[in-house]
Short mmCIF file of C-alpha atoms in Angstrom, two decimals:
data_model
loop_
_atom_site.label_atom_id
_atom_site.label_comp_id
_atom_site.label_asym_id
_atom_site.label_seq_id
_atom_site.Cartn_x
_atom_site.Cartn_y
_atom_site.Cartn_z
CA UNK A 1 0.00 0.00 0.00
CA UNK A 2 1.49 3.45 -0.35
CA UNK A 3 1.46 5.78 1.54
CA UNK A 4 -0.86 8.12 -0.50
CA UNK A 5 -3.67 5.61 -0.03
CA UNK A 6 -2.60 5.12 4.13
CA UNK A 7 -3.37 8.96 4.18
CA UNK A 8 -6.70 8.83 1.98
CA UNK A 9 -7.81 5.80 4.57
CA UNK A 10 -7.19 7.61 7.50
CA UNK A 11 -8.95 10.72 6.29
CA UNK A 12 -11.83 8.85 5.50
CA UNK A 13 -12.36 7.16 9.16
CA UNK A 14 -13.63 9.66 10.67
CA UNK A 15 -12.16 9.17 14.35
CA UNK A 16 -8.68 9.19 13.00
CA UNK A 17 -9.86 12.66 10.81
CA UNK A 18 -10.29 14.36 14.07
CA UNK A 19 -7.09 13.33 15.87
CA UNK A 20 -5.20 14.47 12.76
CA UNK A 21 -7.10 17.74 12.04
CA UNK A 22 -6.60 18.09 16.42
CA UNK A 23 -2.70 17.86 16.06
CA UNK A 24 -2.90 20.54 12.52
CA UNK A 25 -4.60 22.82 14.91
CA UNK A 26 -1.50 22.48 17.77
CA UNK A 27 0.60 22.98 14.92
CA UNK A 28 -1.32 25.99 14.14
CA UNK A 29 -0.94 27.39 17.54
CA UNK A 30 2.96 26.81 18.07
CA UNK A 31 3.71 28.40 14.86
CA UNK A 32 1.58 31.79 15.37
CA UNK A 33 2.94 31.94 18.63
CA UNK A 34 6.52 31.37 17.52
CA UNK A 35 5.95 34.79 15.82
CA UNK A 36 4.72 36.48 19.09
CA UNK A 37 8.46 38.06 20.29
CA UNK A 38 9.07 38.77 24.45
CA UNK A 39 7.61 42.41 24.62
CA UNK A 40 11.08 43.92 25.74
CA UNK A 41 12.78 47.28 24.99
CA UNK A 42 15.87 47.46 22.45
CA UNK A 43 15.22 44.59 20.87
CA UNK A 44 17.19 44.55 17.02
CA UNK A 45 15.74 41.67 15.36
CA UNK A 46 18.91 42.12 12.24
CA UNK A 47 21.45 41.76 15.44
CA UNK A 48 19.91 39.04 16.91
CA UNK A 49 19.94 37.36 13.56
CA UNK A 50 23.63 37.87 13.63
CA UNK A 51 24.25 36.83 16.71
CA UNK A 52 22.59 33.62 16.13
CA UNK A 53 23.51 33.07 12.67
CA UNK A 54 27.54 33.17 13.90
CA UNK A 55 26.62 31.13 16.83
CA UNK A 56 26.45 27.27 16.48
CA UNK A 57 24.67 26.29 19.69
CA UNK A 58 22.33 29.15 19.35
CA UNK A 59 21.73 27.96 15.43
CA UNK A 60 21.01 23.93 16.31
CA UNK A 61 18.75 25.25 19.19
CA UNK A 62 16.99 27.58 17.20
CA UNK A 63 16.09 24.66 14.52
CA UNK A 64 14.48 22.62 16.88
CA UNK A 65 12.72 25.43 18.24
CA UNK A 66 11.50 26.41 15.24
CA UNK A 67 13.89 29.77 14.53
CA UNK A 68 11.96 31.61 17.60
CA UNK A 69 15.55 32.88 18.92
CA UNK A 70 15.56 35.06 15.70
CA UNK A 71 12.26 36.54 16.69
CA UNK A 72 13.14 36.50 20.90
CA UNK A 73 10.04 34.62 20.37
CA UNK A 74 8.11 33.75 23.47
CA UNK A 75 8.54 29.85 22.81
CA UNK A 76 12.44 30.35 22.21
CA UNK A 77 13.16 27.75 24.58
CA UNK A 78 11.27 25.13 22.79
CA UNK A 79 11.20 21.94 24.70
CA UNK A 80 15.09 21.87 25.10
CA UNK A 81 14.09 22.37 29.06
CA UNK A 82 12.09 19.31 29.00
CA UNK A 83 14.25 17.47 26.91
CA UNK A 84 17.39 18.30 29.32
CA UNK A 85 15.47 17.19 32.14
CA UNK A 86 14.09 14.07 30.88
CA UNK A 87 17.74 13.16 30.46
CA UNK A 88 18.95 13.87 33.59
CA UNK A 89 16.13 12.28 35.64
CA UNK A 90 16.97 9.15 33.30
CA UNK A 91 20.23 9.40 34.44
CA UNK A 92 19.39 9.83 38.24
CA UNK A 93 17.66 6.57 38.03
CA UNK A 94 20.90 4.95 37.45
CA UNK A 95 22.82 6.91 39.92
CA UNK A 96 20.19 6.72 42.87
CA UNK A 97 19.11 3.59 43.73
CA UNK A 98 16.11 4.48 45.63
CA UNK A 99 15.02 6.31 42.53
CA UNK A 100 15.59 2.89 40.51
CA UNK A 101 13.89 0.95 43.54
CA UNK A 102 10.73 3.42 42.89
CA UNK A 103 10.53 3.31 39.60
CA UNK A 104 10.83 -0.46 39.47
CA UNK A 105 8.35 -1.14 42.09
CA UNK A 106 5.90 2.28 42.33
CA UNK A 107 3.85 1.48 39.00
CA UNK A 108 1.88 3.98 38.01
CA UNK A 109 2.47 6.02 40.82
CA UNK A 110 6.04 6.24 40.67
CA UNK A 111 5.53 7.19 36.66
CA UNK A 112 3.90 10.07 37.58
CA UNK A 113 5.48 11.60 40.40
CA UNK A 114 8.99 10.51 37.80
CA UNK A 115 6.95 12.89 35.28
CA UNK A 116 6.22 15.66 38.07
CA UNK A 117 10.00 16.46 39.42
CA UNK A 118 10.86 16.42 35.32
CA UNK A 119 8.51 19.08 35.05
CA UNK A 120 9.85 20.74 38.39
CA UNK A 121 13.29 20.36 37.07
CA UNK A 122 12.57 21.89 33.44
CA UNK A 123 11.21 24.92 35.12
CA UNK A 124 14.39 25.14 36.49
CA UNK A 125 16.04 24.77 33.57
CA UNK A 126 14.00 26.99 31.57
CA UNK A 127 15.14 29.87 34.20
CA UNK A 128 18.85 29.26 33.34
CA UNK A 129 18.93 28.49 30.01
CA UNK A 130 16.52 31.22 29.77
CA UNK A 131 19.62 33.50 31.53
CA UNK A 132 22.07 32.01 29.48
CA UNK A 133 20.63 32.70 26.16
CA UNK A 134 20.26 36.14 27.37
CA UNK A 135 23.98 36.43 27.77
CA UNK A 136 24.61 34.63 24.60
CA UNK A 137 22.49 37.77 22.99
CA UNK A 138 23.41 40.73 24.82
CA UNK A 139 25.50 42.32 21.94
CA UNK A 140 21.81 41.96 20.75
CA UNK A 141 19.63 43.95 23.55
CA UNK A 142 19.98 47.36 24.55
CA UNK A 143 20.82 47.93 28.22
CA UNK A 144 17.72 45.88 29.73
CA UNK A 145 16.83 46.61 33.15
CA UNK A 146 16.58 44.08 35.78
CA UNK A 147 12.71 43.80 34.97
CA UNK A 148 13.30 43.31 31.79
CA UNK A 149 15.23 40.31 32.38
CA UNK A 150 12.97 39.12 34.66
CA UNK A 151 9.73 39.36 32.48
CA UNK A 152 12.30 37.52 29.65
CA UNK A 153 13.03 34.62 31.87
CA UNK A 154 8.78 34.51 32.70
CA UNK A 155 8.04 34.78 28.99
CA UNK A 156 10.13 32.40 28.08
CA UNK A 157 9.68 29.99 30.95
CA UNK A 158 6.00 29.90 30.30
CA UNK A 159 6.54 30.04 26.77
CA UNK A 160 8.65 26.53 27.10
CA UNK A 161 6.12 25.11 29.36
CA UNK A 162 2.63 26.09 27.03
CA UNK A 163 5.12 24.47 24.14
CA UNK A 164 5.33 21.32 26.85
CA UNK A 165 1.21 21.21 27.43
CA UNK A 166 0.94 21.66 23.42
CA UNK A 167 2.73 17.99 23.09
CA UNK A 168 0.91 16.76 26.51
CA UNK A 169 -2.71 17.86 24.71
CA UNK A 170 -1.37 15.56 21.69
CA UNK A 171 -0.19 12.93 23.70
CA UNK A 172 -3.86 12.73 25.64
CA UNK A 173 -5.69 13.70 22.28
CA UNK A 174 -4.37 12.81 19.22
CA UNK A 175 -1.83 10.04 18.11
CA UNK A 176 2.02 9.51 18.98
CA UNK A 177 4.06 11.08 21.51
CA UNK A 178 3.21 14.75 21.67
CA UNK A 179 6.63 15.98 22.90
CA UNK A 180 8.28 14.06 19.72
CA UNK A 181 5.87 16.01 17.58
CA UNK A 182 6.21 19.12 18.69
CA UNK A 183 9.91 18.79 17.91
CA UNK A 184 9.35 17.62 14.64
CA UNK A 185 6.80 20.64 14.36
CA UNK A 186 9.68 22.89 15.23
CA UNK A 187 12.04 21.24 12.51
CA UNK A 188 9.54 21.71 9.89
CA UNK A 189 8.53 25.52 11.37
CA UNK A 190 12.47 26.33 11.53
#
């Protein structure tokens, strides 16, 4: 069968139309709202592009974010945050045997309290990658006041976390994993 015709038979059941029309509409919302920039003073959108254009990091995090870090987009962050934690809770379950204990014996219980501190932990994050992308642009932003920083760092923390809720909504909703699509959703935005 090719995959034309998989398409054309999903379309036509109409359970599977409204899971894929549900995740068109998330894609929808994370790309107008990767065009919705932090509301801050000074902002130079061609020196930003510079910056990030000469910057490798900044580039291969802006392409999975979908280029928002050219914009100072609110959803700059992306779901690096979530992706960083993910990783290191993994890696604490090696490292901390009551953690491994836990998640061996909790069940379902222990799966979501495991999903909880990775959501603690990419707020976290999201506040200091949030300050180091900041410093990575400052050639980029006028002199910003303290408040400014501040309301950057709450833009773009919630920004990362509505991004998160996006791929939880899919997850719950729709088909696949809804983090794994919102990533590919920033590859094909970027």
């Amino acid at each position: 069968m090719r995959l034309a015709d998989t398409f054309r038979l999903a379309w036509d059941e109409p359970e599977l139309r409204q899971r894929i029309l549900f995740i068109f509409a998330i894609f929808g919302i994370y790309a107008v709202g990767l065009q919705v920039s932090v509301p801050i003073r000074g902002f130079d959108a061609g020196t930003i592009e510079q910056l990030v254009k000469n910057s490798p990091l900044l580039q291969m995090l802006g392409l999975f974010g979908g280029r928002g870090i050219y914009r100072l987009s609110i959803f700059s962050l992306g779901l690096n945050p979530y992706i960083t934690a993910s990783i290191i809770m993994q890696l604490m379950k090696v490292a901390i045997p009551t953690l491994k204990r836990e998640d061996q014996e909790g069940g379902q219980y222990a799966r979501q309290r495991q999903a909880q501190r990775t959501k603690l932990l990419a707020i976290v994050l999201c506040i200091f990658q949030s300050i180091g992308f900041m410093s990575m642009l400052r050639a980029g932003l006028a002199e910003l006041t303290l408040w400014d920083k501040i309301m950057i760092v709450l833009f773009w923390t919630a920004g990362a976390q509505f991004v998160l809720w996006l791929g939880e909504q899919i997850q719950e909703k729709a088909i696949g994993q809804g983090v794994s699509l919102m990533i590919f959703a920033g590859i094909v935005v970027g």
